[in-house]
Amino acid sequence: MNPTAIFFVQACLVVGVPLVLWRGLRMGGIVPLVVMQIAGGIVLGPSVLGAFWPDSWHALFGAQKLAALSGLQWLAVVLFAFLSGLHVGGPEAKGLRRIALWAAPGCVALPFVLGVGAGYVLAVWRPALPGEAATTWQFAIAVGVSMAVTALPVLGAILREMKLTDTTAGRLALACSAFSDAAIWIVLSCILASTGQAAAQPLQLVIGGAIYLAVLFAVVRPLLARWLPVMRGHDARLAAVVVLIFASACTSELIGLHYILGGFLAGVALPRQLAADIGRQLEPTTVVVLMPFFFLMTGLRTDLNTAGIDALIVFALTTVVAVVGKMAGTALPARWAGLGRRDAWAAGALAQTKGLMEVVVLAILLENRLISTPAFSGLLLMALATTILAKPFTLAALRMRED
């Protein structure tokens, strides 16, 4: 087959396999489609397809056949980061601000601290787990960041399926997730800056970042608030926003802050009155069509057949840390702020949803050699496990007796 035909075969498999798995295994009532998209990326990688049909796999997904997919995965991730930024400062916590001010920091801080501790233990116990470019503490912080993730789009899908969007627990979980997204992108960008070329030029990074933020929020945001509402046609408005996303990502990458932070900050800078409309236009295509290409590239890095005992150790330890950290870090501060037991623990169960946000974070950490391939495989399995557990744990919490 010629390269064009191969690309469209890849596209059919990337988008179609998760849907077939989701429908064929009757998983719709258990997990959202995105979980099967992540699993589909693993199925299409060396762990399953490459193991059973190596010749066909190399013909379709060999290194020389993937050039066309690189741009698609960058596009998917920057648009996903933008969609995450749209939720920052939104109305999800209306009526819950006092409780959210307690719960949201705990939702990030406790799993992060526990994760740093677990990462340090793993690095000392299994020295092969840190990436080539990571010190022991950089690896520990990378694991801590992985523990603190909550995937807002997947959480939204679970809330819609469970009809919890307008409940106290659902709105609090969304507020915690938005706070988590903002904290994760910022911390992740700082880690990347400390390991890349920008680490040798910290003053340039700080000055460039300060100018970039000042222009984005003091100049660009007021102009957007003035021009976008009066722009004729939804298509023209969407095109203008997409140019903003790409320009912000490019600027952030050139400064040394990583293009993902640029996409995220573009979402934060967009006027709130337009966020819902733009999100409705971009989210289906990004999550359903583009993100599976990113999951494929992630799955190609995951070979569970050769992961070994290190990956299983990482999976077991980090799954326990992630579940305990997220549930306790969200529920206990919410309880101290006066929220009922049932809603507090339900919000904690929902907040452990990691989904595609975790996969994005792990892929960035692996790409920048902060974690090794076995650590990546174990953390990826943890992301799947915690996302799958979110729904049954939430149902169990909702069956609790109220105070």
Short mmCIF file of C-alpha atoms in Angstrom, two decimals:
data_model
loop_
_atom_site.label_atom_id
_atom_site.label_comp_id
_atom_site.label_asym_id
_atom_site.label_seq_id
_atom_site.Cartn_x
_atom_site.Cartn_y
_atom_site.Cartn_z
CA MET A 1 0.00 0.00 0.00
CA ASN A 2 1.10 3.57 -0.61
CA PRO A 3 1.61 5.97 2.34
CA THR A 4 -1.79 7.63 1.86
CA ALA A 5 -3.65 4.32 2.00
CA ILE A 6 -1.63 3.24 5.05
CA PHE A 7 -2.51 6.48 6.83
CA PHE A 8 -6.25 5.94 6.35
CA VAL A 9 -6.01 2.31 7.44
CA GLN A 10 -4.27 3.57 10.58
CA ALA A 11 -7.01 6.18 11.05
CA CYS A 12 -9.78 3.57 10.73
CA LEU A 13 -8.11 1.34 13.31
CA VAL A 14 -7.26 4.16 15.70
CA VAL A 15 -10.81 5.54 15.83
CA GLY A 16 -12.69 2.29 15.20
CA VAL A 17 -11.01 -0.27 17.50
CA PRO A 18 -11.91 1.56 20.76
CA LEU A 19 -15.53 1.87 19.62
CA VAL A 20 -15.72 -1.82 18.70
CA LEU A 21 -14.21 -2.80 22.07
CA TRP A 22 -16.52 -0.46 23.95
CA ARG A 23 -19.67 -1.69 22.22
CA GLY A 24 -18.65 -5.32 21.74
CA LEU A 25 -17.65 -5.82 25.38
CA ARG A 26 -20.78 -3.94 26.54
CA MET A 27 -18.67 -1.53 28.57
CA GLY A 28 -20.86 1.54 28.03
CA GLY A 29 -22.50 1.28 31.43
CA ILE A 30 -19.20 0.70 33.23
CA VAL A 31 -16.56 3.02 31.77
CA PRO A 32 -16.62 6.02 29.39
CA LEU A 33 -15.41 5.65 25.80
CA VAL A 34 -12.12 7.39 26.58
CA VAL A 35 -11.01 4.46 28.78
CA MET A 36 -11.42 2.14 25.80
CA GLN A 37 -9.56 4.66 23.62
CA ILE A 38 -6.59 4.38 25.97
CA ALA A 39 -6.93 0.59 25.98
CA GLY A 40 -7.25 0.66 22.19
CA GLY A 41 -3.90 2.40 21.93
CA ILE A 42 -2.34 -0.44 23.95
CA VAL A 43 -4.12 -3.09 21.84
CA LEU A 44 -2.76 -1.55 18.63
CA GLY A 45 0.75 -1.34 20.09
CA PRO A 46 3.42 -4.04 20.54
CA SER A 47 1.64 -5.47 23.61
CA VAL A 48 -1.20 -7.10 21.62
CA LEU A 49 -1.30 -6.52 17.86
CA GLY A 50 2.49 -6.44 17.61
CA ALA A 51 2.78 -9.65 19.63
CA PHE A 52 0.19 -11.68 17.71
CA TRP A 53 0.68 -10.35 14.16
CA PRO A 54 4.19 -8.85 14.09
CA ASP A 55 4.49 -8.69 10.29
CA SER A 56 1.17 -6.88 9.83
CA TRP A 57 1.93 -4.63 12.78
CA HIS A 58 5.28 -3.55 11.35
CA ALA A 59 3.65 -2.95 7.96
CA LEU A 60 1.11 -0.60 9.53
CA PHE A 61 2.83 0.86 12.59
CA GLY A 62 6.54 0.49 11.95
CA ALA A 63 8.67 3.54 12.78
CA GLN A 64 8.84 4.65 9.14
CA LYS A 65 5.03 4.56 8.87
CA LEU A 66 4.35 7.00 11.74
CA ALA A 67 5.62 10.30 10.36
CA ALA A 68 2.13 11.49 9.40
CA LEU A 69 0.83 10.83 12.92
CA SER A 70 3.30 13.02 14.81
CA GLY A 71 1.63 16.28 13.84
CA LEU A 72 -1.80 14.87 14.71
CA GLN A 73 -0.71 13.93 18.23
CA TRP A 74 0.73 17.43 18.83
CA LEU A 75 -2.51 18.94 17.56
CA ALA A 76 -4.58 16.66 19.78
CA VAL A 77 -2.61 17.43 22.94
CA VAL A 78 -2.55 21.21 22.51
CA LEU A 79 -6.30 21.31 21.83
CA PHE A 80 -6.92 19.09 24.83
CA ALA A 81 -4.83 21.40 27.01
CA PHE A 82 -6.87 24.34 25.69
CA LEU A 83 -10.13 22.58 26.61
CA SER A 84 -8.76 22.00 30.12
CA GLY A 85 -8.00 25.71 30.42
CA LEU A 86 -11.55 26.63 29.45
CA HIS A 87 -12.82 25.13 32.71
CA VAL A 88 -10.60 27.21 34.99
CA GLY A 89 -12.62 29.91 36.73
CA GLY A 90 -15.91 28.46 35.49
CA PRO A 91 -19.20 28.29 37.41
CA GLU A 92 -18.92 24.66 38.56
CA ALA A 93 -18.43 25.52 42.21
CA LYS A 94 -21.19 28.11 42.44
CA GLY A 95 -22.67 27.84 45.91
CA LEU A 96 -19.76 25.65 47.02
CA ARG A 97 -16.93 28.16 47.05
CA ARG A 98 -16.06 27.84 50.73
CA ILE A 99 -15.99 24.04 50.57
CA ALA A 100 -14.11 24.09 47.25
CA LEU A 101 -11.45 26.38 48.75
CA TRP A 102 -10.73 23.59 51.23
CA ALA A 103 -11.22 20.55 49.02
CA ALA A 104 -9.47 21.66 45.81
CA PRO A 105 -6.00 22.24 47.35
CA GLY A 106 -6.30 18.97 49.29
CA CYS A 107 -7.30 17.15 46.10
CA VAL A 108 -3.90 18.10 44.63
CA ALA A 109 -1.62 18.41 47.67
CA LEU A 110 -2.18 15.09 49.46
CA PRO A 111 -1.80 12.79 46.42
CA PHE A 112 1.17 14.88 45.27
CA VAL A 113 2.96 14.56 48.63
CA LEU A 114 2.19 10.84 48.90
CA GLY A 115 3.25 10.38 45.29
CA VAL A 116 6.58 12.14 45.85
CA GLY A 117 7.21 9.81 48.78
CA ALA A 118 6.27 6.76 46.71
CA GLY A 119 8.44 7.99 43.83
CA TYR A 120 11.44 8.42 46.11
CA VAL A 121 10.99 4.91 47.52
CA LEU A 122 10.68 3.46 44.00
CA ALA A 123 13.79 5.31 42.78
CA VAL A 124 15.88 4.06 45.69
CA TRP A 125 14.45 0.53 45.64
CA ARG A 126 14.42 0.06 41.85
CA PRO A 127 17.13 2.36 40.39
CA ALA A 128 16.16 1.50 36.80
CA LEU A 129 12.79 3.28 37.12
CA PRO A 130 13.90 6.95 36.83
CA GLY A 131 14.49 8.20 33.29
CA GLU A 132 17.93 8.92 31.91
CA ALA A 133 17.56 12.68 32.41
CA ALA A 134 16.06 12.53 35.91
CA THR A 135 17.62 12.77 39.32
CA THR A 136 16.04 10.83 42.17
CA TRP A 137 14.05 13.86 43.28
CA GLN A 138 12.98 14.82 39.78
CA PHE A 139 11.63 11.31 39.32
CA ALA A 140 9.89 11.49 42.71
CA ILE A 141 8.26 14.81 41.79
CA ALA A 142 7.22 13.38 38.40
CA VAL A 143 5.46 10.50 40.19
CA GLY A 144 3.85 13.01 42.56
CA VAL A 145 2.49 14.98 39.59
CA SER A 146 1.08 11.75 38.14
CA MET A 147 -0.75 11.04 41.39
CA ALA A 148 -2.32 14.52 41.51
CA VAL A 149 -3.99 14.36 38.09
CA THR A 150 -7.76 14.47 37.65
CA ALA A 151 -9.06 14.30 34.07
CA LEU A 152 -11.79 16.91 33.72
CA PRO A 153 -13.25 15.79 30.34
CA VAL A 154 -13.49 12.16 31.49
CA LEU A 155 -14.97 13.27 34.80
CA GLY A 156 -17.59 15.25 32.88
CA ALA A 157 -18.48 12.15 30.85
CA ILE A 158 -18.86 10.03 33.99
CA LEU A 159 -21.02 12.69 35.64
CA ARG A 160 -23.29 12.82 32.57
CA GLU A 161 -23.61 9.03 32.48
CA MET A 162 -24.41 8.86 36.21
CA LYS A 163 -26.68 11.94 36.07
CA LEU A 164 -24.60 13.67 38.76
CA THR A 165 -23.69 16.86 36.86
CA ASP A 166 -25.98 19.12 38.91
CA THR A 167 -25.39 17.43 42.27
CA THR A 168 -23.27 18.79 45.09
CA ALA A 169 -20.70 16.00 44.74
CA GLY A 170 -20.51 16.43 40.96
CA ARG A 171 -20.04 20.19 41.05
CA LEU A 172 -17.41 19.94 43.79
CA ALA A 173 -15.52 17.26 41.84
CA LEU A 174 -15.53 19.49 38.75
CA ALA A 175 -14.19 22.43 40.75
CA CYS A 176 -11.41 20.25 42.21
CA SER A 177 -10.58 18.93 38.75
CA ALA A 178 -10.28 22.43 37.27
CA PHE A 179 -7.92 23.44 40.10
CA SER A 180 -5.97 20.21 39.59
CA ASP A 181 -5.57 20.86 35.86
CA ALA A 182 -4.16 24.33 36.47
CA ALA A 183 -1.75 23.12 39.15
CA ILE A 184 -0.56 20.13 37.10
CA TRP A 185 0.23 22.12 33.94
CA ILE A 186 2.18 24.70 35.94
CA VAL A 187 4.19 22.15 37.96
CA LEU A 188 4.79 20.01 34.90
CA SER A 189 6.07 23.00 32.95
CA CYS A 190 8.45 23.85 35.80
CA ILE A 191 9.81 20.28 35.81
CA LEU A 192 10.33 20.34 32.04
CA ALA A 193 12.01 23.73 32.24
CA SER A 194 14.39 22.38 34.87
CA THR A 195 15.54 19.55 32.59
CA GLY A 196 15.58 21.20 29.17
CA GLN A 197 17.68 23.89 27.52
CA ALA A 198 15.85 26.49 29.57
CA ALA A 199 17.47 25.09 32.71
CA ALA A 200 20.75 26.69 31.63
CA GLN A 201 19.08 30.07 31.09
CA PRO A 202 16.67 30.51 34.02
CA LEU A 203 16.69 34.32 33.84
CA GLN A 204 15.69 34.25 30.18
CA LEU A 205 12.90 31.78 30.99
CA VAL A 206 11.54 33.93 33.83
CA ILE A 207 11.67 37.17 31.83
CA GLY A 208 10.25 35.58 28.70
CA GLY A 209 7.49 33.88 30.67
CA ALA A 210 6.56 37.08 32.49
CA ILE A 211 6.33 39.05 29.22
CA TYR A 212 4.31 36.26 27.61
CA LEU A 213 1.80 36.16 30.49
CA ALA A 214 1.53 39.95 30.63
CA VAL A 215 0.80 40.24 26.90
CA LEU A 216 -1.63 37.30 26.96
CA PHE A 217 -3.73 38.52 29.89
CA ALA A 218 -3.27 42.31 29.77
CA VAL A 219 -3.46 42.79 25.98
CA VAL A 220 -4.79 39.72 24.18
CA ARG A 221 -7.58 38.83 26.60
CA PRO A 222 -9.23 42.30 26.57
CA LEU A 223 -9.01 42.35 22.77
CA LEU A 224 -10.68 38.93 22.59
CA ALA A 225 -13.44 40.08 24.95
CA ARG A 226 -14.07 43.05 22.64
CA TRP A 227 -13.75 41.43 19.21
CA LEU A 228 -14.96 37.85 19.48
CA PRO A 229 -18.54 38.56 20.67
CA VAL A 230 -19.17 40.88 17.71
CA MET A 231 -17.48 38.66 15.13
CA ARG A 232 -19.96 37.40 12.56
CA GLY A 233 -20.35 33.67 12.16
CA HIS A 234 -19.38 30.80 14.44
CA ASP A 235 -16.83 29.53 11.91
CA ALA A 236 -14.89 32.83 11.86
CA ARG A 237 -14.92 32.97 15.66
CA LEU A 238 -13.68 29.39 15.93
CA ALA A 239 -10.92 30.05 13.39
CA ALA A 240 -9.76 33.08 15.39
CA VAL A 241 -9.66 31.01 18.59
CA VAL A 242 -7.71 28.21 16.90
CA VAL A 243 -5.13 30.73 15.68
CA LEU A 244 -4.87 32.00 19.27
CA ILE A 245 -4.26 28.43 20.53
CA PHE A 246 -1.53 27.69 18.01
CA ALA A 247 0.16 31.08 18.43
CA SER A 248 0.14 30.70 22.22
CA ALA A 249 1.55 27.16 21.97
CA CYS A 250 4.29 28.30 19.59
CA THR A 251 5.25 31.24 21.81
CA SER A 252 5.35 29.07 24.91
CA GLU A 253 7.51 26.47 23.17
CA LEU A 254 9.96 29.10 21.90
CA ILE A 255 10.31 30.58 25.39
CA GLY A 256 11.03 27.14 26.85
CA LEU A 257 7.80 26.63 28.80
CA HIS A 258 6.55 23.75 26.58
CA TYR A 259 3.79 24.13 24.01
CA ILE A 260 1.20 22.37 26.20
CA LEU A 261 1.26 25.19 28.76
CA GLY A 262 0.66 27.63 25.90
CA GLY A 263 -2.44 25.72 24.85
CA PHE A 264 -3.69 25.58 28.43
CA LEU A 265 -3.14 29.32 29.04
CA ALA A 266 -4.97 30.14 25.80
CA GLY A 267 -7.99 28.40 27.30
CA VAL A 268 -7.63 30.31 30.56
CA ALA A 269 -7.34 33.61 28.67
CA LEU A 270 -10.47 33.09 26.56
CA PRO A 271 -13.37 35.25 27.84
CA ARG A 272 -15.63 33.11 30.05
CA GLN A 273 -18.82 34.07 28.18
CA LEU A 274 -17.46 32.32 25.08
CA ALA A 275 -15.90 29.29 26.78
CA ALA A 276 -18.96 27.03 26.71
CA ASP A 277 -19.71 27.71 23.04
CA ILE A 278 -16.12 27.18 21.88
CA GLY A 279 -15.84 24.06 24.05
CA ARG A 280 -18.94 22.56 22.41
CA GLN A 281 -17.43 23.14 18.97
CA LEU A 282 -13.97 21.73 19.69
CA GLU A 283 -14.44 19.01 22.30
CA PRO A 284 -16.14 16.24 20.25
CA THR A 285 -13.58 16.36 17.44
CA THR A 286 -10.65 16.64 19.83
CA VAL A 287 -11.67 13.84 22.20
CA VAL A 288 -13.29 11.40 19.76
CA VAL A 289 -11.22 11.91 16.58
CA LEU A 290 -7.82 13.42 17.46
CA MET A 291 -6.97 12.05 20.92
CA PRO A 292 -7.04 8.39 19.75
CA PHE A 293 -4.02 9.22 17.55
CA PHE A 294 -2.21 10.39 20.66
CA PHE A 295 -3.27 7.21 22.48
CA LEU A 296 -1.86 5.17 19.59
CA MET A 297 1.52 6.88 19.88
CA THR A 298 1.34 6.24 23.64
CA GLY A 299 0.42 2.59 23.09
CA LEU A 300 3.39 2.16 20.77
CA ARG A 301 5.64 3.09 23.71
CA THR A 302 3.96 0.51 25.97
CA ASP A 303 5.04 -3.12 25.68
CA LEU A 304 3.45 -5.00 28.55
CA ASN A 305 5.07 -8.22 27.36
CA THR A 306 8.52 -6.96 28.35
CA ALA A 307 7.54 -4.55 31.14
CA GLY A 308 8.62 -7.00 33.84
CA ILE A 309 8.34 -6.87 37.60
CA ASP A 310 9.28 -3.17 37.79
CA ALA A 311 6.11 -2.13 35.97
CA LEU A 312 3.96 -4.32 38.23
CA ILE A 313 5.55 -2.82 41.34
CA VAL A 314 4.92 0.71 40.05
CA PHE A 315 1.33 -0.22 39.17
CA ALA A 316 0.55 -1.75 42.56
CA LEU A 317 2.12 0.97 44.71
CA THR A 318 0.91 3.98 42.72
CA THR A 319 -2.65 2.67 42.39
CA VAL A 320 -2.97 2.47 46.18
CA VAL A 321 -1.36 5.90 46.61
CA ALA A 322 -3.53 7.48 43.90
CA VAL A 323 -6.81 6.12 45.28
CA VAL A 324 -6.05 6.92 48.92
CA GLY A 325 -4.53 10.32 48.13
CA LYS A 326 -7.34 11.56 45.90
CA MET A 327 -10.22 10.27 48.00
CA ALA A 328 -8.84 11.39 51.36
CA GLY A 329 -7.35 14.62 49.99
CA THR A 330 -10.75 15.66 48.62
CA ALA A 331 -13.20 14.17 51.12
CA LEU A 332 -11.54 15.05 54.43
CA PRO A 333 -11.13 18.82 53.76
CA ALA A 334 -14.69 18.88 52.38
CA ARG A 335 -15.92 17.25 55.59
CA TRP A 336 -13.99 19.77 57.71
CA ALA A 337 -15.66 22.55 55.71
CA GLY A 338 -19.11 21.19 56.58
CA LEU A 339 -20.05 18.95 53.63
CA GLY A 340 -22.03 15.79 54.39
CA ARG A 341 -20.27 12.43 54.50
CA ARG A 342 -21.95 10.98 51.42
CA ASP A 343 -21.27 13.94 49.13
CA ALA A 344 -17.70 14.37 50.42
CA TRP A 345 -16.67 10.77 49.74
CA ALA A 346 -18.53 10.71 46.42
CA ALA A 347 -16.59 13.80 45.33
CA GLY A 348 -13.37 12.08 46.44
CA ALA A 349 -14.20 8.98 44.42
CA LEU A 350 -14.97 11.06 41.34
CA ALA A 351 -11.78 13.12 41.71
CA GLN A 352 -9.57 10.06 41.21
CA THR A 353 -10.63 9.86 37.55
CA LYS A 354 -7.40 10.19 35.56
CA GLY A 355 -8.17 9.13 32.00
CA LEU A 356 -6.56 10.97 29.10
CA MET A 357 -5.09 13.79 31.21
CA GLU A 358 -2.86 11.24 32.94
CA VAL A 359 -1.84 9.71 29.62
CA VAL A 360 -0.83 13.15 28.32
CA VAL A 361 1.25 13.81 31.45
CA LEU A 362 2.94 10.39 31.32
CA ALA A 363 3.79 10.71 27.64
CA ILE A 364 5.43 14.08 28.28
CA LEU A 365 7.41 12.68 31.20
CA LEU A 366 8.58 9.72 29.09
CA GLU A 367 9.41 11.91 26.09
CA ASN A 368 11.59 14.10 28.30
CA ARG A 369 13.27 11.04 29.87
CA LEU A 370 12.06 11.75 33.39
CA ILE A 371 10.56 8.28 33.72
CA SER A 372 11.67 4.98 32.18
CA THR A 373 9.55 2.74 29.96
CA PRO A 374 8.72 0.28 32.81
CA ALA A 375 7.65 3.20 35.02
CA PHE A 376 5.55 4.55 32.16
CA SER A 377 3.85 1.18 31.64
CA GLY A 378 3.07 0.80 35.35
CA LEU A 379 1.71 4.34 35.66
CA LEU A 380 -0.39 3.89 32.53
CA LEU A 381 -1.99 0.77 34.03
CA MET A 382 -2.59 2.79 37.22
CA ALA A 383 -4.39 5.47 35.18
CA LEU A 384 -6.69 2.86 33.64
CA ALA A 385 -7.37 1.18 37.00
CA THR A 386 -8.22 4.37 38.89
CA THR A 387 -10.46 5.62 36.09
CA ILE A 388 -12.35 2.32 36.02
CA LEU A 389 -12.68 2.31 39.83
CA ALA A 390 -14.10 5.85 39.97
CA LYS A 391 -17.63 4.83 39.05
CA PRO A 392 -18.11 1.86 41.43
CA PHE A 393 -16.45 3.78 44.28
CA THR A 394 -18.81 6.70 43.67
CA LEU A 395 -21.83 4.40 43.73
CA ALA A 396 -20.58 2.91 47.00
CA ALA A 397 -20.14 6.39 48.50
CA LEU A 398 -23.64 7.43 47.45
CA ARG A 399 -25.06 4.44 49.33
CA MET A 400 -23.56 5.72 52.62
CA ARG A 401 -25.89 6.96 55.29
CA GLU A 402 -25.82 10.72 55.63
CA ASP A 403 -24.76 12.36 58.90
#
